[in-house]
CSV table of C-alpha atoms in Angstrom, one decimal:
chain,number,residue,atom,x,y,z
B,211,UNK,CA,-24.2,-97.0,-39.4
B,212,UNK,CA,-21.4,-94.9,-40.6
B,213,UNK,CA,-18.8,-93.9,-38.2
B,214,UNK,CA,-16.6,-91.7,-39.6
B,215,UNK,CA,-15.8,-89.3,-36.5
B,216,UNK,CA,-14.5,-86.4,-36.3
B,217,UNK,CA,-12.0,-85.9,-33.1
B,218,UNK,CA,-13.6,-82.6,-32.2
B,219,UNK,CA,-17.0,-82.7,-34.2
B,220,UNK,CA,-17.9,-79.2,-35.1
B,221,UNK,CA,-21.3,-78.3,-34.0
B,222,UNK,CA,-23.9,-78.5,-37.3
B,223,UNK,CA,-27.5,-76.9,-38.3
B,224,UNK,CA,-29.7,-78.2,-40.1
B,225,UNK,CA,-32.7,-76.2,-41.3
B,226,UNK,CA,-35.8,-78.9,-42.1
B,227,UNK,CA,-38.7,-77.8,-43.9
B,228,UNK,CA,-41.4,-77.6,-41.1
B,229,UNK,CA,-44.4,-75.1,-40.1
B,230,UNK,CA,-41.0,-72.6,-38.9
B,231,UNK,CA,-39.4,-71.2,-41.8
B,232,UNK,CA,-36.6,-73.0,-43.1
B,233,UNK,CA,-33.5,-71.0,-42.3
B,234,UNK,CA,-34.8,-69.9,-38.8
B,235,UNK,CA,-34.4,-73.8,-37.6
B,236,UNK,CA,-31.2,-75.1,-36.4
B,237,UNK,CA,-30.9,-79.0,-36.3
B,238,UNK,CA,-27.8,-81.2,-36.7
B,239,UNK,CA,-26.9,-84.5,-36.0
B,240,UNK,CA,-25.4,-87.9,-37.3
B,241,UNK,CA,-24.8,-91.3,-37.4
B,242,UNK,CA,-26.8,-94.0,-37.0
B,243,UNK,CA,-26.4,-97.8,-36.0
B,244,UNK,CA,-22.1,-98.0,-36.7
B,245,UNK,CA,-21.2,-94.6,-36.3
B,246,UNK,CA,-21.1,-91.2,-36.7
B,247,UNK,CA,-21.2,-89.3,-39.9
B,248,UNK,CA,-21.5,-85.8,-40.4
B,249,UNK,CA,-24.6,-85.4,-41.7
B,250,UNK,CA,-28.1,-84.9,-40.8
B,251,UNK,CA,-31.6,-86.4,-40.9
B,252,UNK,CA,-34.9,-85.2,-40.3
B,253,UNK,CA,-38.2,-86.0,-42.5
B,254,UNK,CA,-41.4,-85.0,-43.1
B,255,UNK,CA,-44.0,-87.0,-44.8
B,256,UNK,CA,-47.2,-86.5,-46.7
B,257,UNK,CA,-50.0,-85.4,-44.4
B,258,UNK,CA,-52.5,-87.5,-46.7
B,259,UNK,CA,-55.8,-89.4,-46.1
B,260,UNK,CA,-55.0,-92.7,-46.8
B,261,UNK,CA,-57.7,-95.0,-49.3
B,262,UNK,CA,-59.3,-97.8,-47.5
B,263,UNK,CA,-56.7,-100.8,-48.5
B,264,UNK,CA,-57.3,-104.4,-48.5
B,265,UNK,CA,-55.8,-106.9,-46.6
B,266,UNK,CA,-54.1,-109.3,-47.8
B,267,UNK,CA,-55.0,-112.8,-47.6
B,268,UNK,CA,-52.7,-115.2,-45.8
B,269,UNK,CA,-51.2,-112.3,-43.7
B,270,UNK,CA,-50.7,-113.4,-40.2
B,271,UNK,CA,-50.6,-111.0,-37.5
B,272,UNK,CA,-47.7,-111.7,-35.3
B,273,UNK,CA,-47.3,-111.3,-31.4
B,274,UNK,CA,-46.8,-108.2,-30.8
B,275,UNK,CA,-43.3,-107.0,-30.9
B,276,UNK,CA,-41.9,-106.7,-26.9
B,277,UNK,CA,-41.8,-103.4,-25.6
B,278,UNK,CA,-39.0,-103.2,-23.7
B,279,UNK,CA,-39.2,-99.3,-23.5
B,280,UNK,CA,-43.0,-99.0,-23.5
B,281,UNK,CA,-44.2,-96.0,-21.7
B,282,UNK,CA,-47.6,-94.8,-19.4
B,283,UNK,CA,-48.7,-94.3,-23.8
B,284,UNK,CA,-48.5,-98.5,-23.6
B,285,UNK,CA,-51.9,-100.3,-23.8
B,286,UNK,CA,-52.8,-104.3,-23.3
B,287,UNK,CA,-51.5,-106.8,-26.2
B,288,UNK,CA,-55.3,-107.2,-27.4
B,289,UNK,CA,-55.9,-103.5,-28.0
B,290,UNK,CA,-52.4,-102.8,-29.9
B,291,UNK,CA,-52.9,-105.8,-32.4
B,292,UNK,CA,-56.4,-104.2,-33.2
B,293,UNK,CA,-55.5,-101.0,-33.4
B,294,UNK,CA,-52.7,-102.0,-35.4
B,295,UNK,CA,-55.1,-104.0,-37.5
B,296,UNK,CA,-57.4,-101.7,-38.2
B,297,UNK,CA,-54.8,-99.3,-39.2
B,298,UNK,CA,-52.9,-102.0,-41.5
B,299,UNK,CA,-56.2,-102.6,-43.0
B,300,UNK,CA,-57.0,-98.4,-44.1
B,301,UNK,CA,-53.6,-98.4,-45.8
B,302,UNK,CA,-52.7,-97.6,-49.1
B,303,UNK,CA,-49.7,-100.1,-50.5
B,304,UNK,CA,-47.8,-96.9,-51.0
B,305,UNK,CA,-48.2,-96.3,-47.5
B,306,UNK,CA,-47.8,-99.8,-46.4
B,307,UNK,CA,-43.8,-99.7,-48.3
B,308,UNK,CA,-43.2,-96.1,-46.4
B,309,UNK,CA,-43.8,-97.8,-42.9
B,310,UNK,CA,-40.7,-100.0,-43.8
B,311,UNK,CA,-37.8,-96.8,-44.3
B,312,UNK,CA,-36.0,-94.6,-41.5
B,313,UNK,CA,-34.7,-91.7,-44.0
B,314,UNK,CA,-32.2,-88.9,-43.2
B,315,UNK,CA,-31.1,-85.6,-45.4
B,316,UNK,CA,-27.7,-84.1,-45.5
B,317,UNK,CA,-26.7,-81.8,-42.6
B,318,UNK,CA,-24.6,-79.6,-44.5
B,319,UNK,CA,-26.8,-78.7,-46.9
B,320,UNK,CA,-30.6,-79.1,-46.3
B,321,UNK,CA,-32.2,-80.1,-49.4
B,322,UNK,CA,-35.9,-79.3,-50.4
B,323,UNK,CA,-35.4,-82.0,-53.1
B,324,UNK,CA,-34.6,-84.8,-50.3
B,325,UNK,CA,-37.0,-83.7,-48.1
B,326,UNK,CA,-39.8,-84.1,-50.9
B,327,UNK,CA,-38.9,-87.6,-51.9
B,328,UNK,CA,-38.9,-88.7,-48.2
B,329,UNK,CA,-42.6,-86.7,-47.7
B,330,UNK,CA,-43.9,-87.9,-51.2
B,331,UNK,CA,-42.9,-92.1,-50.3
B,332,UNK,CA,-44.6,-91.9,-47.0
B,333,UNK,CA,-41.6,-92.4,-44.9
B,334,UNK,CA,-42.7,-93.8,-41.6
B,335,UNK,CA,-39.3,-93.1,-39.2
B,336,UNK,CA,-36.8,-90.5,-39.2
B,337,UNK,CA,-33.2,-90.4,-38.2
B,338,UNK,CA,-31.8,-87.4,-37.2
B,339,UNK,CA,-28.2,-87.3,-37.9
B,340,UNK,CA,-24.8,-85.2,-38.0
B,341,UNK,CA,-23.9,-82.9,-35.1
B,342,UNK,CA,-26.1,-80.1,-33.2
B,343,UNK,CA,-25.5,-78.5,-30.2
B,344,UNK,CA,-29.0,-76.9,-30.4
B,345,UNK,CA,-30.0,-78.2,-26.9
B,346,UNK,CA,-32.9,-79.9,-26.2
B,347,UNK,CA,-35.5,-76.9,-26.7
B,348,UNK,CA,-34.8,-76.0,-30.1
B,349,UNK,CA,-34.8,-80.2,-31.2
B,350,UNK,CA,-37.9,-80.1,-30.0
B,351,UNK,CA,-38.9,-77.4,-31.9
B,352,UNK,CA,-37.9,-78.8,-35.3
B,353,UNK,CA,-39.0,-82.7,-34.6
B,354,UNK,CA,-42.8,-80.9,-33.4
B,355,UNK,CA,-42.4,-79.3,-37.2
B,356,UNK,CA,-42.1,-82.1,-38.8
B,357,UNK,CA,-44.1,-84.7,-36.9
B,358,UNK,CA,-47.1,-82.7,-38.6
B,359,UNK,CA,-46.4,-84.0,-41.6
B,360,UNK,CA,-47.1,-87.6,-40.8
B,361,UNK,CA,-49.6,-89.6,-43.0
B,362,UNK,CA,-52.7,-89.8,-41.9
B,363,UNK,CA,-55.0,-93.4,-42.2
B,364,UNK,CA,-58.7,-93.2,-41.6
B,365,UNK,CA,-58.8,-89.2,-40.5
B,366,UNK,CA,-55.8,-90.1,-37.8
B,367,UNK,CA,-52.2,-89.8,-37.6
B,368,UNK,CA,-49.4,-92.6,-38.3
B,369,UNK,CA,-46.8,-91.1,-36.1
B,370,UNK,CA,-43.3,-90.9,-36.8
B,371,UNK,CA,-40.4,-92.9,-34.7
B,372,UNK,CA,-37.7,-90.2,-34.5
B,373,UNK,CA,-34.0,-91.5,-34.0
B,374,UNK,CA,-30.8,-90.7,-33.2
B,375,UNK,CA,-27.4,-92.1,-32.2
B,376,UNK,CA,-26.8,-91.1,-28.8
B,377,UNK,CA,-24.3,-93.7,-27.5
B,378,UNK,CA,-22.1,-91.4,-25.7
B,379,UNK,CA,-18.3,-90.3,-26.4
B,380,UNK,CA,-17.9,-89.4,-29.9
B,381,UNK,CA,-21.0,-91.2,-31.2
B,382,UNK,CA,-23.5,-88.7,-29.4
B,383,UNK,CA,-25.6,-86.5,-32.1
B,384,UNK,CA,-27.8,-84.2,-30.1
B,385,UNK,CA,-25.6,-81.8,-27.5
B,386,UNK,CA,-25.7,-78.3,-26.8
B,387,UNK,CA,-28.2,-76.9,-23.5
B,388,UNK,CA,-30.0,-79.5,-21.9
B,389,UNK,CA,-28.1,-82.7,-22.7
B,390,UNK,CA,-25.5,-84.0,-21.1
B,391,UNK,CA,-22.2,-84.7,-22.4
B,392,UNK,CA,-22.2,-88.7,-22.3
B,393,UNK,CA,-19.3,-91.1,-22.0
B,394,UNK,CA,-18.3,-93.6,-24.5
B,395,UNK,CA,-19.2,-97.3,-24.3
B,396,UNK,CA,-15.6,-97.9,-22.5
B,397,UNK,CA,-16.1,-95.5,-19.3
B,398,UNK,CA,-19.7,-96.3,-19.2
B,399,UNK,CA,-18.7,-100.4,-18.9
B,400,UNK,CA,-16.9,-99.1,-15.9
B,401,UNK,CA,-19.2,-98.1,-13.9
B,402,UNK,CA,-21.7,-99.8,-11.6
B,403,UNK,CA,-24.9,-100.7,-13.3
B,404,UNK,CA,-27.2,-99.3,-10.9
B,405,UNK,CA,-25.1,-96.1,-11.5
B,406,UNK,CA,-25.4,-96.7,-15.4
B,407,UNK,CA,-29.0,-97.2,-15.7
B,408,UNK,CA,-29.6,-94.2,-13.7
B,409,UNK,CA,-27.9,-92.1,-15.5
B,410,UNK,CA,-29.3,-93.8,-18.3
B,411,UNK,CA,-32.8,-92.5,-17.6
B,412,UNK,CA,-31.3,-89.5,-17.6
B,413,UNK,CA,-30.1,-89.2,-20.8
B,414,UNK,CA,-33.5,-90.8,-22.6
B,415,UNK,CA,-35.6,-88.0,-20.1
B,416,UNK,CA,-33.2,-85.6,-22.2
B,417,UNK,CA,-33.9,-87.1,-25.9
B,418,UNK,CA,-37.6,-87.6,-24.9
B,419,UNK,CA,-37.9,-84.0,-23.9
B,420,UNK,CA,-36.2,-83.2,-27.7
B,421,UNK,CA,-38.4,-85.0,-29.3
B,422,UNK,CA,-37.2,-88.6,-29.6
B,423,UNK,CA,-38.8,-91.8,-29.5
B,424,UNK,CA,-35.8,-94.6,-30.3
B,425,UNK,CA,-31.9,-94.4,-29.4
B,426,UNK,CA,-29.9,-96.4,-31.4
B,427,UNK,CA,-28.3,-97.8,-28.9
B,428,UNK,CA,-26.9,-99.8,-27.1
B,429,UNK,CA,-23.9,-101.2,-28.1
B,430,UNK,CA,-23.9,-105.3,-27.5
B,431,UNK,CA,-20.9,-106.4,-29.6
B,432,UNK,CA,-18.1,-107.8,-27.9
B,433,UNK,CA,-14.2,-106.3,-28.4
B,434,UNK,CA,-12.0,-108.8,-27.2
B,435,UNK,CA,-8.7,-107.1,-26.0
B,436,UNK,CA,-6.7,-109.2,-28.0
B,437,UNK,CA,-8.0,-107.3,-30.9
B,438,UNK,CA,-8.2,-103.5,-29.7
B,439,UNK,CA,-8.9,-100.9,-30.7
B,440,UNK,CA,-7.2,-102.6,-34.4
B,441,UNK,CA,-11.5,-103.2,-34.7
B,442,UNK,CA,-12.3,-100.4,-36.8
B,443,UNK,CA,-16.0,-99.9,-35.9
B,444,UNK,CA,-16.5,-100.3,-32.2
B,445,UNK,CA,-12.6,-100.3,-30.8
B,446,UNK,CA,-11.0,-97.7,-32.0
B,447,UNK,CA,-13.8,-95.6,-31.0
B,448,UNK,CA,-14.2,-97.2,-27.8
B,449,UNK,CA,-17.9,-97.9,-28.1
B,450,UNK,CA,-17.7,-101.3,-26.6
B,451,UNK,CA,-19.1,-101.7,-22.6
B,452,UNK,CA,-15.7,-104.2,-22.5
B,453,UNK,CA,-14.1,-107.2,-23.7
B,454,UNK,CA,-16.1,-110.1,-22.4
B,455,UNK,CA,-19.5,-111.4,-22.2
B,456,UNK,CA,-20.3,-110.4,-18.9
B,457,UNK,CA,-19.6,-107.1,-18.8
B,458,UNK,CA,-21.5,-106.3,-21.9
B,459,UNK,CA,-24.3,-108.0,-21.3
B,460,UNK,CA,-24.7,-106.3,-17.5
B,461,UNK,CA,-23.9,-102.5,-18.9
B,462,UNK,CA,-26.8,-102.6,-22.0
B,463,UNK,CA,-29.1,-104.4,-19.9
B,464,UNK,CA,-28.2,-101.1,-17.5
B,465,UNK,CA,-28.5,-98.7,-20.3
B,466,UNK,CA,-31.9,-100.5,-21.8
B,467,UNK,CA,-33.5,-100.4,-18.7
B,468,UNK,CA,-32.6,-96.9,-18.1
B,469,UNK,CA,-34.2,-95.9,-21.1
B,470,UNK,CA,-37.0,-98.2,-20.4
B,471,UNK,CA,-37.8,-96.7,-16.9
B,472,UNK,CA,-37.8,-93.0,-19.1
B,473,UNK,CA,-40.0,-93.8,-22.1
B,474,UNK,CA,-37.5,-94.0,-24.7
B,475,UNK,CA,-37.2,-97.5,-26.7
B,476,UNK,CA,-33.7,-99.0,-27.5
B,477,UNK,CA,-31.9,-100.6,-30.5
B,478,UNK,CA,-29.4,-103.4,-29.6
B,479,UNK,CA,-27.0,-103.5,-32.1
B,480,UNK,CA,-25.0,-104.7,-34.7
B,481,UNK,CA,-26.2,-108.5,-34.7
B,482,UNK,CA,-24.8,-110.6,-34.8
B,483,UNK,CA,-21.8,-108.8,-33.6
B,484,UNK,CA,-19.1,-106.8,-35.2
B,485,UNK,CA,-16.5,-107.3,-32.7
B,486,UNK,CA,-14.8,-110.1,-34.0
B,487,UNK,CA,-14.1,-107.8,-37.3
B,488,UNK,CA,-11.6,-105.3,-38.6
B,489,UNK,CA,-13.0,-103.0,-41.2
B,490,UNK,CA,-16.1,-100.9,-41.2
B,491,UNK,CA,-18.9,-102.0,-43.3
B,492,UNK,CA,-19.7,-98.1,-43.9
B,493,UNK,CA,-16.0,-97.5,-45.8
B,494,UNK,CA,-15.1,-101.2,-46.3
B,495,UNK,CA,-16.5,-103.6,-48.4
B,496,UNK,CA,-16.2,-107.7,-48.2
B,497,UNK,CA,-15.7,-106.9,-44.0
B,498,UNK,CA,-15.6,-110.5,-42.7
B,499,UNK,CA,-16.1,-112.7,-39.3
B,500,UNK,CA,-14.7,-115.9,-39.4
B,501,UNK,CA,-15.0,-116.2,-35.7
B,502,UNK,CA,-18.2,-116.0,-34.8
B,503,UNK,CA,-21.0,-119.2,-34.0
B,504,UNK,CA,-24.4,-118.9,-33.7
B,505,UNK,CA,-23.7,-120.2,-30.3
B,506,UNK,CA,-20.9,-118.0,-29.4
B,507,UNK,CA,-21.1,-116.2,-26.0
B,508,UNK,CA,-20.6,-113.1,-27.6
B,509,UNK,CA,-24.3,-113.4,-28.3
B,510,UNK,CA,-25.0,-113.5,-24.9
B,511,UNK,CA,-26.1,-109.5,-24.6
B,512,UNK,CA,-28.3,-110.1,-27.5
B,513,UNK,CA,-29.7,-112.8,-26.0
B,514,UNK,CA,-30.5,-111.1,-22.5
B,515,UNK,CA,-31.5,-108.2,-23.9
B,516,UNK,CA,-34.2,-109.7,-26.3
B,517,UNK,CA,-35.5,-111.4,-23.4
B,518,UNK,CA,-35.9,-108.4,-21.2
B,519,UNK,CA,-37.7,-107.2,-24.0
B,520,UNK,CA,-35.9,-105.3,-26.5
B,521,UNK,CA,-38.0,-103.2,-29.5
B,522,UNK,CA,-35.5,-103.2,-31.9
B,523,UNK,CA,-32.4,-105.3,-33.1
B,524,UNK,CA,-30.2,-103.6,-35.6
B,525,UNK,CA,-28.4,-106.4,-38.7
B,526,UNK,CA,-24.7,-105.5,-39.4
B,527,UNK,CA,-23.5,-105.7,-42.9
B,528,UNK,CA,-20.5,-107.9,-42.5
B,529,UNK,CA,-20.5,-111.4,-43.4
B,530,UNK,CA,-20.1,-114.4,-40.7
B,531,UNK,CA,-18.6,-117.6,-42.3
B,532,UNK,CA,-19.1,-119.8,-39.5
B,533,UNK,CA,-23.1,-119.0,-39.8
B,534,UNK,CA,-23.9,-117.8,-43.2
B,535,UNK,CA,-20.7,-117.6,-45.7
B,536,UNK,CA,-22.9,-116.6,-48.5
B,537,UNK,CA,-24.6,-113.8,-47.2
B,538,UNK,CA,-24.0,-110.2,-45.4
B,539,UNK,CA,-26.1,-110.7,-42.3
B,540,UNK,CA,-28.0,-108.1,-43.3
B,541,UNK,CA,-29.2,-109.8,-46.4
B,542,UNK,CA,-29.3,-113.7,-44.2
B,543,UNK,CA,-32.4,-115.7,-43.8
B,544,UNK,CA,-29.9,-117.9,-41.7
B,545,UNK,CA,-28.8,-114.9,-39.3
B,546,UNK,CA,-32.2,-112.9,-39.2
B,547,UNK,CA,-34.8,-115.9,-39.8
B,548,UNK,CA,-33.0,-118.6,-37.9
B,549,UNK,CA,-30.8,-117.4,-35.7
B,550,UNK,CA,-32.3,-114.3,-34.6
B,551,UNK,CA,-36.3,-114.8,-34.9
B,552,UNK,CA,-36.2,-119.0,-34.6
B,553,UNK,CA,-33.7,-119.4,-32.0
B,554,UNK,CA,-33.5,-116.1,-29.7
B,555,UNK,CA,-37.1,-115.6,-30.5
B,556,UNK,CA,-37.1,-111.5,-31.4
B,557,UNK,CA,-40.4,-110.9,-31.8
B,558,UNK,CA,-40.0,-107.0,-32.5
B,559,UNK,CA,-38.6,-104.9,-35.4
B,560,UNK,CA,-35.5,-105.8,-37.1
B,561,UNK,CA,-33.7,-102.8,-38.8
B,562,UNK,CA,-30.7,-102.5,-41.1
B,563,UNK,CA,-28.0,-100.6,-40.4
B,564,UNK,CA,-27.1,-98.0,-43.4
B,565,UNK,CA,-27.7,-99.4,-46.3
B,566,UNK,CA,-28.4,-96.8,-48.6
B,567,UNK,CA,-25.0,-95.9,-48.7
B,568,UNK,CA,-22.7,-98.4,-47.1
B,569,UNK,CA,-19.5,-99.3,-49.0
B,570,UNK,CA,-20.3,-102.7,-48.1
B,571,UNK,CA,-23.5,-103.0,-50.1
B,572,UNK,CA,-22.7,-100.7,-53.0
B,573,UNK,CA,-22.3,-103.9,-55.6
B,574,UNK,CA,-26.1,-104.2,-55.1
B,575,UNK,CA,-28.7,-101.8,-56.7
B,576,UNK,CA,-30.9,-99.9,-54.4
B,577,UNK,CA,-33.6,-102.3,-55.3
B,578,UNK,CA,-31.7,-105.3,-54.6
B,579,UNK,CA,-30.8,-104.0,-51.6
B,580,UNK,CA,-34.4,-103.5,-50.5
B,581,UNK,CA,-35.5,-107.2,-51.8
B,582,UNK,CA,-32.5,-109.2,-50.2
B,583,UNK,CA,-33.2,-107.4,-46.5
B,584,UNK,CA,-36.8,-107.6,-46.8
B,585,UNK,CA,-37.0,-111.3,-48.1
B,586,UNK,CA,-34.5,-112.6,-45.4
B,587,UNK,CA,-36.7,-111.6,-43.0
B,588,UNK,CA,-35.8,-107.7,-42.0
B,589,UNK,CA,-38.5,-104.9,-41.4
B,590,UNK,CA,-36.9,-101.5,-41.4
B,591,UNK,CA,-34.8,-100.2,-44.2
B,592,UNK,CA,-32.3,-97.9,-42.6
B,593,UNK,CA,-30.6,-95.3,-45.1
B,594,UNK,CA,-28.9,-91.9,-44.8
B,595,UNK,CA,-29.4,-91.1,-48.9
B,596,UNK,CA,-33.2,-90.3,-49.4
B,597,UNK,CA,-32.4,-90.9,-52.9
B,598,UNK,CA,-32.1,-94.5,-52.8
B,599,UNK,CA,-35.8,-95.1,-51.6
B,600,UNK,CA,-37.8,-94.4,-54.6
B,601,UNK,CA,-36.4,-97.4,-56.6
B,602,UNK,CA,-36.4,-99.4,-53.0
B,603,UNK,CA,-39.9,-98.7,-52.6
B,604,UNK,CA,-40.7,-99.7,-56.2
B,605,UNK,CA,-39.2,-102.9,-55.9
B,606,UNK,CA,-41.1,-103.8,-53.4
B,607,UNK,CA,-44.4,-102.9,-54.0
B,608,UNK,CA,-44.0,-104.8,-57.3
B,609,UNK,CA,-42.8,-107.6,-55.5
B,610,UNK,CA,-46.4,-107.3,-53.1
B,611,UNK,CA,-47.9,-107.3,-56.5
B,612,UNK,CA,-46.4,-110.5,-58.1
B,613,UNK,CA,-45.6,-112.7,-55.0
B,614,UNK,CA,-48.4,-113.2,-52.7
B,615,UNK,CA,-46.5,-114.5,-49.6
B,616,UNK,CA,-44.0,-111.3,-50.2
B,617,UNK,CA,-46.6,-109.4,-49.4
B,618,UNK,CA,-48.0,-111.1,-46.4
B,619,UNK,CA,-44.0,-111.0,-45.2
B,620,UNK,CA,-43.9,-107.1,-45.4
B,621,UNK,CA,-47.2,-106.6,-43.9
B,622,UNK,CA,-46.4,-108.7,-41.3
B,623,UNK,CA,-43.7,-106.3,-41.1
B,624,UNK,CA,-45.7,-103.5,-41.2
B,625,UNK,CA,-47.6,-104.6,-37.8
B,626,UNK,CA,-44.5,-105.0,-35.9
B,627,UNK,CA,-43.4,-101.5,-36.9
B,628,UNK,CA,-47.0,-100.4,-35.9
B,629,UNK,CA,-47.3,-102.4,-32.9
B,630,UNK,CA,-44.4,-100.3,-31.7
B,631,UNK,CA,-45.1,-97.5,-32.7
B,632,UNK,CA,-48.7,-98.1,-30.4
B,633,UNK,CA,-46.3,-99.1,-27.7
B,634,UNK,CA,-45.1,-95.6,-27.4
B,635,UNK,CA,-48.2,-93.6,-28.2
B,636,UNK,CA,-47.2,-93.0,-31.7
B,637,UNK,CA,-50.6,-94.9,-32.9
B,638,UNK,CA,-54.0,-94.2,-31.7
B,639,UNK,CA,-57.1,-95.7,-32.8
B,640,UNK,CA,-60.8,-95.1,-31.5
C-alpha cells in the first residue's frame, strides 16, 4: 500500500474507541501492502446478532483456502468448510459485504466518525497502520479492545483478522518494548535462510503476542539491479530479498515459514510483481510494466510460495501490458482469474492493495472500484479511508441483488475469508 516513509518515522498514538477510554490508549502504525504511510488503522465493528440469511443458490463452496500459517487453532478441511458454511448460511447480506473490507482510521487524529462507519458496515479485518512504538503489551491492549466489537452470527463471534506491515527496515509499523527492530528486505536477502526463518518466528511470536493475526508480508517482487533503487516502491526503499529469482524466492519462503512455524499467516505480495516498474501506484497514477510475462521467472516466489501454502496474495495496482494492457492488475480477470487462480492455482484470499485512496485508482468512483476488484475475481477490499466503504459496500450488495452469479462470486468469497479466519481460530462453531 502506500509507501511514503519517513527517514526517521516519528513514533505515533493512536487512541481507538475500545472498552479503555479513548485518550488513555496509545496505538500507531502504518502502511500496508506497498508502503508506509503515516497513519493509523484499527476498527471495531458492530457487536450484532446477525438474522438467519439464505443461501444463495448456485454458490459453490470452494477448497478451502491453504493455510500456510495455520496454527494448534487449525482443524481438518471437513470441519472448516462446515463451520464456514454454517456461518455463511446465518449471515445477513450486510454482513456478508463487511467480510469483504480491511479498514484503517487516521493516526493522527483518531476519529469517532471513522470508527463508526467501519463498526456500522460490519468490517471483518483491520489494519493497523502509521507508527507506534507502544511495545507489544500495550498493542495488545488496544487490539483485545476492539476485537469485542466483532459481529456476532448465530450467538458467536466472527473474529477479526488484525494486520499490519511489518516487513522490516523502514516498512515496520509496530516498535517500541517487545519487538525487535527488523531489517529491510536487502539485509534480510543476505542472510542464510535457516537464519532468516528463525528469526522470522521471532518476529510473528512478537506480532502474535500484540495481537496480530496476518503480516503483510513478504515481499516477492523482483528488483533487478539494472534498475535500482530508480524503482520507486520496492528499490529505493530496499524492500526487495535481491535482484534475481532465486534469492527471492529462498528468503520469503524463509520468512513464510518462519511465521508459519509461530502462528502468524502471511501476505505475498504485490502480484504480479512491481519490480519491473518505476512509479508508485500509491502517488502515481498510469504506473506501467511492459516487461513482465505471465511466464516470467520473476513469478517464481509467487509460485513457490502459493505452493507451500500461502493464505493471502496481495494484487498491485499497476498495469502489465504483456499480460493484461487494458486493466490495473488489481481490476484483471486475466492476472487474478487466469493467471493467478487458473494457472498457479491460489486457492486462498486475494486482497487489494490500497485502494481507497491510491493515486492510481482515483479516476474510478469508490463503487467502481469495489465492482471491477470484486468481479475480476478479488476477495478483500484493502483501504486506508473508511469513508470510501459505504458507497463500496452499496454497490455491491445491489449488485448481489440484481446479478445472481455476482452474488454466488462474493460468497464464494466470503468462505475463503472465513475458511481462514477458522484456520487461525478466528471462527468457531459448535
Amino acid at each position: 500500500m502506500r509507501i511514503r516513509v519517513r527517514q526517521r518515522p516519528r513514533s505515533r498514538r493512536t487512541a481507538l474507541r475500545t472498552g479503555v477510554p479513548l485518550t488513555t490508549l496509545a496505538l500507531a502504525v502504518a502502511g500496508c501492502g506497498a508502503s508506509v504511510t503515516p497513519g493509523a488503522t484499527t476498527t471495531s465493528l458492530r457487536n450484532t446478532v446477525a438474522t438467519q440469511g439464505t443461501p444463495t443458490p448456485g454458490a459453490t463452496s470452494p477448497t478451502p483456502s491453504p493455510t500456510g500459517t495455520a496454527t494448534a487453532h487449525t482443524a481438518p478441511m471437513a470441519t472448516a468448510t462446515s463451520c464456514t458454511d454454517q456461518t455463511l448460511a446465518g449471515m445477513t447480506t450486510a454482513q456478508r459485504v463487511g467480510q469483504l473490507f480491511m479498514g484503517g482510521v487516521n493516526a493522527a487524529k483518531p476519529d469517532q466518525a471513522q470508527l463508526r462507519i467501519l463498526r456500522d458496515n460490519h468490517v471483518g479485518s483491520v489494519m493497523l497502520t502509521g507508527r507506534s512504538s507502544a511495545g507489544t503489551a500495550a498493542t495488545r491492549k488496544i487490539v483485545d479492545g476492539f476485537r469485542g466489537q466483532a459481529d456476532r452470527v448465530g450467538g458467536k463471534q466472527v473474529g477479526l483478522v488484525v494486520a499490519t506491515d511489518q516487513e522490516g527496515g523502514k516498512v515496520q509499523v509496530l516498535n517500541g518494548p517487545g519487538f525487535s527492530a527488523m531489517p529491510n528486505g536487502v539485509t534480510q536477502g543476505k542472510k542464510s535462510t535457516t537464519m532468516l526463518r528463525a528469526e522470522a518466528a521471532i518476529w510473528a511470536q512478537q506480532l502474535k503476542r500484540a495481537g496480530v493475526d496476518l503480516n503483510l508480508a513478504p515481499v516477492a517482487d523482483v528488483v533487478p539491479a539494472s534498475l535500482g533503487t530508480r524503482n520507486i516502491p520496492i528499490g529505493s526503499f530496499q524492500r526487495e530479498y535481491g535482484n534475481t529469482p532465486g534469492p527471492v524466492t529462498s528468503h520469503t519462503g524463509a520468512f513464510a515459514a518462519g511465521f508459519k512455524q509461530s502462528g502468524v499467516m502471511t501476505t505475498l505480495k504485490h502480484f504480479p510483481g512491481l519490480g519491473q516498474v518505476i512509479g508508485n501506484t500509491d502517488t502515481t497514477a498510469n504506473v506501467v510494466d511492459s516487461v513482465t510475462t505471465s511466464t516470467s521467472a520473476s513469478l517464481d516466489p509467487f509460485k513457490s510460495g502459493i505452493q507451500a501454502g500461502s493464505p493471502f496474495v496481495m494484487v498491485s495496482s499497476a498495469t502489465y501490458n504483456k499480460i493484461d494492457a487494458q486493466h490495473i492488475a488489481a481490476f484483471s480477470p486475466t492476472v487474478i482469474g487466469q493467471l493467478l487462480r487458473g494457472q498457479m492455482g491460489f486457492k486462498g484470499v486475494v486482497i487489494s492493495d490500497d485502494i481507497g485512496n491510491a493515486v492510481a485508482v482515483r479516476s474510478f468512483t469508490p463503487a467502481q472500484r469495489a465492482l471491477n476488484f470484486t468481479s475480476a475475481g478479488g476477495d478483500m477490499i484493502l483501504t486506508v479511508r473508511p469513508d470510501v466503504i459505504p458507497a463500496m459496500a452499496q454497490a455491491i450488495q445491489t449488485r448481489m441483488g440484481q446479478d445472481a452469479s455476482y452474488r454466488a462470486k462474493i460468497d464464494a468469497s466470503v468462505r475463503r475469508i472465513l475458511d481462514a479466519k477458522h484456520n487461525v481460530g478466528l471462527l468457531q462453531c459448535s
